[in-house]
Structures are given as structure tokens and as C-alpha cells.
């Protein structure tokens, strides 16, 4: 599986650690920056990861910032991105199974590396259930997105 990774300065160290971990686990990692701890802006990296998913250059995305909050707010502005900050393993797999989450956000200042690795693995191993009720709800989320995209474009 191809995984796109991104972080601002607040998430740089955890992003580096996760990139190495995922490569050793056999994942194809696309590291979209940042490349150091110099101050940077999380929307830039949310855009890079979201656009990699939209272009189908990766199947899943992971963003790390200080809290995971800014990254998820920015990523969810992109069409077909379903991002959430998950700092527990249950949300990380259920978010995929029920909500078709395709982008996981983490806060380096909130969780430690071992929990982050477990959360990432639960996220990457999970698959959308395709259950009728979840497909219906995902369709309603998509309809909201399309309604406001059209409104913004007129
Ligand atoms: C950067 O200081 C910090 O605000 C950012 O990494 C993130 O936590 C935003 O949500």
C-alpha cells in the first residue's frame, strides 16, 4: 500500500519516525515534508497529502502536527478527503470501517511514538465495511460537500 506522509514543524519528529517504521513494515511511503523543525504552516502539508490522495498517488494519508487538529481541519477542506485526529486505536480502525476515513491525523505533542505506531497500523489494516447504513451516511457526507462546492463555485 502507498501511504502519503506529511507534517509541519510540530509533527516533524514523529513523521520521520513513522516514515521509517512504515518502510520497515513494507509500505511504500511518499514523504511530502516538512524536512526539518523550522517553523512551517500545516495547511501546506495538508494540501500536499490531500492532493496526493486525490490524484491517487497514495491510498492512505497520515498528517502530523502538534495537536493533530489544524491538520485535520485543513485536510477536510479537500474533496473526497475524510480526515480525523485519532489518538486511540479504536477510533483509528472504526473511522475507516464505518466512516471510510482515508487520512489519519496525529498530534506529536499529545501521544508517544509507540501508541502512534499502533494507531497507524490499526488505521492502515482497516477497510471500509461497505455496510448499507455506512454507505448511506458516507453518501450524505459527500452530498454536503457537493452542495457547498457548487455554492462556492457560483
Ligand atoms: C504549531 O505550533 C501548531 O500550532 C501546529 O503544529 C498544530 O498543532 C496545529 O493544530
PDB file of C-alpha atoms and ligand atoms in Angstrom:
ATOM      1  CA  UNK A   1       0.000   0.000   0.000  1.00  0.00           C
ATOM      2  CA  UNK A   2       1.189   3.529  -0.810  1.00  0.00           C
ATOM      3  CA  UNK A   3       0.985   5.940   2.120  1.00  0.00           C
ATOM      4  CA  UNK A   4       1.472   9.717   1.837  1.00  0.00           C
ATOM      5  CA  UNK A   5       3.008  11.335   4.909  1.00  0.00           C
ATOM      6  CA  UNK A   6       3.221  14.994   5.846  1.00  0.00           C
ATOM      7  CA  UNK A   7       3.908  17.154   8.886  1.00  0.00           C
ATOM      8  CA  UNK A   8       4.593  20.706   9.952  1.00  0.00           C
ATOM      9  CA  UNK A   9       7.441  21.518  12.335  1.00  0.00           C
ATOM     10  CA  UNK A  10       5.274  20.451  15.285  1.00  0.00           C
ATOM     11  CA  UNK A  11       4.952  16.947  13.861  1.00  0.00           C
ATOM     12  CA  UNK A  12       8.275  16.559  12.086  1.00  0.00           C
ATOM     13  CA  UNK A  13       9.959  14.169  14.502  1.00  0.00           C
ATOM     14  CA  UNK A  14       7.001  11.808  14.751  1.00  0.00           C
ATOM     15  CA  UNK A  15       6.561  11.909  10.969  1.00  0.00           C
ATOM     16  CA  UNK A  16      10.212  10.899  10.492  1.00  0.00           C
ATOM     17  CA  UNK A  17       9.843   8.042  12.948  1.00  0.00           C
ATOM     18  CA  UNK A  18       6.627   6.831  11.283  1.00  0.00           C
ATOM     19  CA  UNK A  19       8.150   7.023   7.801  1.00  0.00           C
ATOM     20  CA  UNK A  20      10.987   4.732   8.852  1.00  0.00           C
ATOM     21  CA  UNK A  21       8.620   2.411  10.723  1.00  0.00           C
ATOM     22  CA  UNK A  22       6.254   2.095   7.759  1.00  0.00           C
ATOM     23  CA  UNK A  23       9.109   1.355   5.354  1.00  0.00           C
ATOM     24  CA  UNK A  24      10.320  -1.458   7.603  1.00  0.00           C
ATOM     25  CA  UNK A  25       6.730  -2.763   7.638  1.00  0.00           C
ATOM     26  CA  UNK A  26       6.766  -2.919   3.827  1.00  0.00           C
ATOM     27  CA  UNK A  27       4.724   0.168   2.972  1.00  0.00           C
ATOM     28  CA  UNK A  28       5.634   2.457   0.095  1.00  0.00           C
ATOM     29  CA  UNK A  29       5.991   5.836   1.781  1.00  0.00           C
ATOM     30  CA  UNK A  30       5.687   9.180  -0.016  1.00  0.00           C
ATOM     31  CA  UNK A  31       7.193  11.706   2.384  1.00  0.00           C
ATOM     32  CA  UNK A  32       5.822  15.125   1.405  1.00  0.00           C
ATOM     33  CA  UNK A  33       7.651  17.129   4.068  1.00  0.00           C
ATOM     34  CA  UNK A  34       8.383  19.117   6.079  1.00  0.00           C
ATOM     35  CA  UNK A  35      12.095  18.322   6.151  1.00  0.00           C
ATOM     36  CA  UNK A  36      13.157  19.908   9.451  1.00  0.00           C
ATOM     37  CA  UNK A  37      11.894  21.658  12.584  1.00  0.00           C
ATOM     38  CA  UNK A  38      11.995  25.173  11.118  1.00  0.00           C
ATOM     39  CA  UNK A  39       8.599  26.839  11.599  1.00  0.00           C
ATOM     40  CA  UNK A  40       6.206  25.910   8.803  1.00  0.00           C
ATOM     41  CA  UNK A  41       2.464  26.024   8.110  1.00  0.00           C
ATOM     42  CA  UNK A  42       0.359  22.867   8.496  1.00  0.00           C
ATOM     43  CA  UNK A  43      -2.087  23.771   5.661  1.00  0.00           C
ATOM     44  CA  UNK A  44       0.785  23.434   3.150  1.00  0.00           C
ATOM     45  CA  UNK A  45       1.428  19.830   4.145  1.00  0.00           C
ATOM     46  CA  UNK A  46      -2.276  19.023   4.497  1.00  0.00           C
ATOM     47  CA  UNK A  47      -2.640  20.186   0.886  1.00  0.00           C
ATOM     48  CA  UNK A  48       0.290  18.065  -0.299  1.00  0.00           C
ATOM     49  CA  UNK A  49      -1.050  14.891   1.322  1.00  0.00           C
ATOM     50  CA  UNK A  50      -4.690  15.547   0.360  1.00  0.00           C
ATOM     51  CA  UNK A  51      -3.739  16.204  -3.255  1.00  0.00           C
ATOM     52  CA  UNK A  52      -1.641  13.025  -3.379  1.00  0.00           C
ATOM     53  CA  UNK A  53      -4.766  11.096  -2.321  1.00  0.00           C
ATOM     54  CA  UNK A  54      -6.990  12.931  -4.800  1.00  0.00           C
ATOM     55  CA  UNK A  55      -4.501  12.150  -7.616  1.00  0.00           C
ATOM     56  CA  UNK A  56      -4.443   8.513  -6.394  1.00  0.00           C
ATOM     57  CA  UNK A  57      -0.697   8.645  -5.833  1.00  0.00           C
ATOM     58  CA  UNK A  58      -1.373   7.097  -2.428  1.00  0.00           C
ATOM     59  CA  UNK A  59      -4.244   5.104  -0.956  1.00  0.00           C
ATOM     60  CA  UNK A  60      -4.000   6.483   2.584  1.00  0.00           C
ATOM     61  CA  UNK A  61      -2.567   9.621   4.133  1.00  0.00           C
ATOM     62  CA  UNK A  62      -1.083  10.482   7.505  1.00  0.00           C
ATOM     63  CA  UNK A  63      -0.558  14.041   8.751  1.00  0.00           C
ATOM     64  CA  UNK A  64       1.218  15.027  11.929  1.00  0.00           C
ATOM     65  CA  UNK A  65       1.136  18.455  13.531  1.00  0.00           C
ATOM     66  CA  UNK A  66       1.451  19.497  17.166  1.00  0.00           C
ATOM     67  CA  UNK A  67      -2.079  18.512  18.135  1.00  0.00           C
ATOM     68  CA  UNK A  68      -3.479  16.855  15.008  1.00  0.00           C
ATOM     69  CA  UNK A  69      -6.228  19.486  14.970  1.00  0.00           C
ATOM     70  CA  UNK A  70      -5.001  22.021  12.438  1.00  0.00           C
ATOM     71  CA  UNK A  71      -4.007  19.271  10.026  1.00  0.00           C
ATOM     72  CA  UNK A  72      -7.465  17.669  10.131  1.00  0.00           C
ATOM     73  CA  UNK A  73      -9.288  20.989   9.742  1.00  0.00           C
ATOM     74  CA  UNK A  74      -7.204  21.840   6.669  1.00  0.00           C
ATOM     75  CA  UNK A  75      -7.335  18.360   5.101  1.00  0.00           C
ATOM     76  CA  UNK A  76     -11.136  18.151   5.337  1.00  0.00           C
ATOM     77  CA  UNK A  77     -11.458  21.176   3.035  1.00  0.00           C
ATOM     78  CA  UNK A  78     -10.370  18.994   0.116  1.00  0.00           C
ATOM     79  CA  UNK A  79     -12.901  16.957  -1.878  1.00  0.00           C
ATOM     80  CA  UNK A  80     -13.045  13.251  -1.085  1.00  0.00           C
ATOM     81  CA  UNK A  81     -10.813  13.663   1.945  1.00  0.00           C
ATOM     82  CA  UNK A  82     -12.184  12.140   5.127  1.00  0.00           C
ATOM     83  CA  UNK A  83      -9.666  13.075   7.792  1.00  0.00           C
ATOM     84  CA  UNK A  84      -9.801  12.728  11.564  1.00  0.00           C
ATOM     85  CA  UNK A  85      -7.498  13.093  14.505  1.00  0.00           C
ATOM     86  CA  UNK A  86      -7.349   9.762  16.338  1.00  0.00           C
ATOM     87  CA  UNK A  87      -5.329   9.264  19.472  1.00  0.00           C
ATOM     88  CA  UNK A  88      -6.778   5.857  20.304  1.00  0.00           C
ATOM     89  CA  UNK A  89      -6.711   2.592  18.399  1.00  0.00           C
ATOM     90  CA  UNK A  90     -10.499   2.087  18.388  1.00  0.00           C
ATOM     91  CA  UNK A  91     -11.168   5.337  16.515  1.00  0.00           C
ATOM     92  CA  UNK A  92      -8.303   4.602  14.119  1.00  0.00           C
ATOM     93  CA  UNK A  93      -9.881   1.392  12.795  1.00  0.00           C
ATOM     94  CA  UNK A  94     -13.548   2.210  13.314  1.00  0.00           C
ATOM     95  CA  UNK A  95     -13.084   5.507  11.488  1.00  0.00           C
ATOM     96  CA  UNK A  96     -12.132   3.507   8.413  1.00  0.00           C
ATOM     97  CA  UNK A  97     -14.634   0.668   8.854  1.00  0.00           C
ATOM     98  CA  UNK A  98     -17.675   2.897   9.435  1.00  0.00           C
ATOM     99  CA  UNK A  99     -16.725   6.304   8.023  1.00  0.00           C
ATOM    100  CA  UNK A 100     -14.294   5.429   5.215  1.00  0.00           C
ATOM    101  CA  UNK A 101     -11.613   7.669   6.752  1.00  0.00           C
ATOM    102  CA  UNK A 102      -8.707   7.943   4.342  1.00  0.00           C
ATOM    103  CA  UNK A 103      -6.453  10.367   6.192  1.00  0.00           C
ATOM    104  CA  UNK A 104      -5.259   9.960   9.768  1.00  0.00           C
ATOM    105  CA  UNK A 105      -4.085  12.992  11.746  1.00  0.00           C
ATOM    106  CA  UNK A 106      -1.862  12.742  14.804  1.00  0.00           C
ATOM    107  CA  UNK A 107      -0.518  15.204  17.354  1.00  0.00           C
ATOM    108  CA  UNK A 108       3.150  14.772  18.185  1.00  0.00           C
ATOM    109  CA  UNK A 109       2.686  16.858  21.329  1.00  0.00           C
ATOM    110  CA  UNK A 110      -0.128  14.561  22.517  1.00  0.00           C
ATOM    111  CA  UNK A 111       0.902  10.939  22.007  1.00  0.00           C
ATOM    112  CA  UNK A 112       4.124   8.970  22.234  1.00  0.00           C
ATOM    113  CA  UNK A 113       5.734   7.063  19.383  1.00  0.00           C
ATOM    114  CA  UNK A 114       4.681   3.541  20.404  1.00  0.00           C
ATOM    115  CA  UNK A 115       0.987   4.438  20.637  1.00  0.00           C
ATOM    116  CA  UNK A 116       1.315   6.345  17.369  1.00  0.00           C
ATOM    117  CA  UNK A 117       2.698   3.237  15.648  1.00  0.00           C
ATOM    118  CA  UNK A 118      -0.182   1.097  16.952  1.00  0.00           C
ATOM    119  CA  UNK A 119      -2.752   3.677  15.842  1.00  0.00           C
ATOM    120  CA  UNK A 120      -1.173   3.881  12.387  1.00  0.00           C
ATOM    121  CA  UNK A 121      -1.195   0.100  11.960  1.00  0.00           C
ATOM    122  CA  UNK A 122      -4.853  -0.180  13.012  1.00  0.00           C
ATOM    123  CA  UNK A 123      -5.696   2.601  10.529  1.00  0.00           C
ATOM    124  CA  UNK A 124      -3.795   1.002   7.655  1.00  0.00           C
ATOM    125  CA  UNK A 125      -5.118  -2.525   8.262  1.00  0.00           C
ATOM    126  CA  UNK A 126      -8.755  -1.405   8.439  1.00  0.00           C
ATOM    127  CA  UNK A 127     -11.126  -1.469   5.454  1.00  0.00           C
ATOM    128  CA  UNK A 128     -14.448   0.285   4.882  1.00  0.00           C
ATOM    129  CA  UNK A 129     -17.209  -2.199   5.778  1.00  0.00           C
ATOM    130  CA  UNK A 130     -19.468  -1.298   2.801  1.00  0.00           C
ATOM    131  CA  UNK A 131     -22.437  -1.888   5.150  1.00  0.00           C
ATOM    132  CA  UNK A 132     -25.569  -0.283   3.723  1.00  0.00           C
ATOM    133  CA  UNK A 133     -26.015   2.153   6.626  1.00  0.00           C
ATOM    134  CA  UNK A 134     -22.408   3.300   6.399  1.00  0.00           C
ATOM    135  CA  UNK A 135     -22.573   3.719   2.620  1.00  0.00           C
ATOM    136  CA  UNK A 136     -25.771   5.771   3.103  1.00  0.00           C
ATOM    137  CA  UNK A 137     -24.157   8.001   5.729  1.00  0.00           C
ATOM    138  CA  UNK A 138     -20.990   8.463   3.660  1.00  0.00           C
ATOM    139  CA  UNK A 139     -23.226   9.440   0.748  1.00  0.00           C
ATOM    140  CA  UNK A 140     -24.874  12.108   2.886  1.00  0.00           C
ATOM    141  CA  UNK A 141     -21.472  13.496   3.855  1.00  0.00           C
ATOM    142  CA  UNK A 142     -20.494  13.596   0.175  1.00  0.00           C
ATOM    143  CA  UNK A 143     -23.771  15.351  -0.684  1.00  0.00           C
ATOM    144  CA  UNK A 144     -22.994  18.088   1.853  1.00  0.00           C
ATOM    145  CA  UNK A 145     -19.545  18.529   0.296  1.00  0.00           C
ATOM    146  CA  UNK A 146     -21.011  18.784  -3.219  1.00  0.00           C
ATOM    147  CA  UNK A 147     -23.754  21.200  -2.144  1.00  0.00           C
ATOM    148  CA  UNK A 148     -21.231  23.676  -0.753  1.00  0.00           C
ATOM    149  CA  UNK A 149     -18.693  23.184  -3.528  1.00  0.00           C
ATOM    150  CA  UNK A 150     -21.402  24.162  -6.020  1.00  0.00           C
ATOM    151  CA  UNK A 151     -22.441  27.133  -3.881  1.00  0.00           C
ATOM    152  CA  UNK A 152     -18.834  28.314  -3.697  1.00  0.00           C
ATOM    153  CA  UNK A 153     -18.386  27.985  -7.426  1.00  0.00           C
ATOM    154  CA  UNK A 154     -21.437  30.053  -8.448  1.00  0.00           C
TER     155      UNK A 154
HETATM  156  C1  LIG B   1       2.310  24.685  15.530  1.00  0.00           C
HETATM  157  O1  LIG B   1       2.849  25.366  16.605  1.00  0.00           O
HETATM  158  C2  LIG B   1       0.973  24.080  15.904  1.00  0.00           C
HETATM  159  O2  LIG B   1       0.027  25.075  16.047  1.00  0.00           O
HETATM  160  C3  LIG B   1       0.544  23.067  14.884  1.00  0.00           C
HETATM  161  O3  LIG B   1       1.508  22.079  14.749  1.00  0.00           O
HETATM  162  C4  LIG B   1      -0.733  22.315  15.178  1.00  0.00           C
HETATM  163  O4  LIG B   1      -0.747  21.850  16.492  1.00  0.00           O
HETATM  164  C5  LIG B   1      -1.997  22.973  14.828  1.00  0.00           C
HETATM  165  O5  LIG B   1      -3.073  22.414  15.038  1.00  0.00           O
END
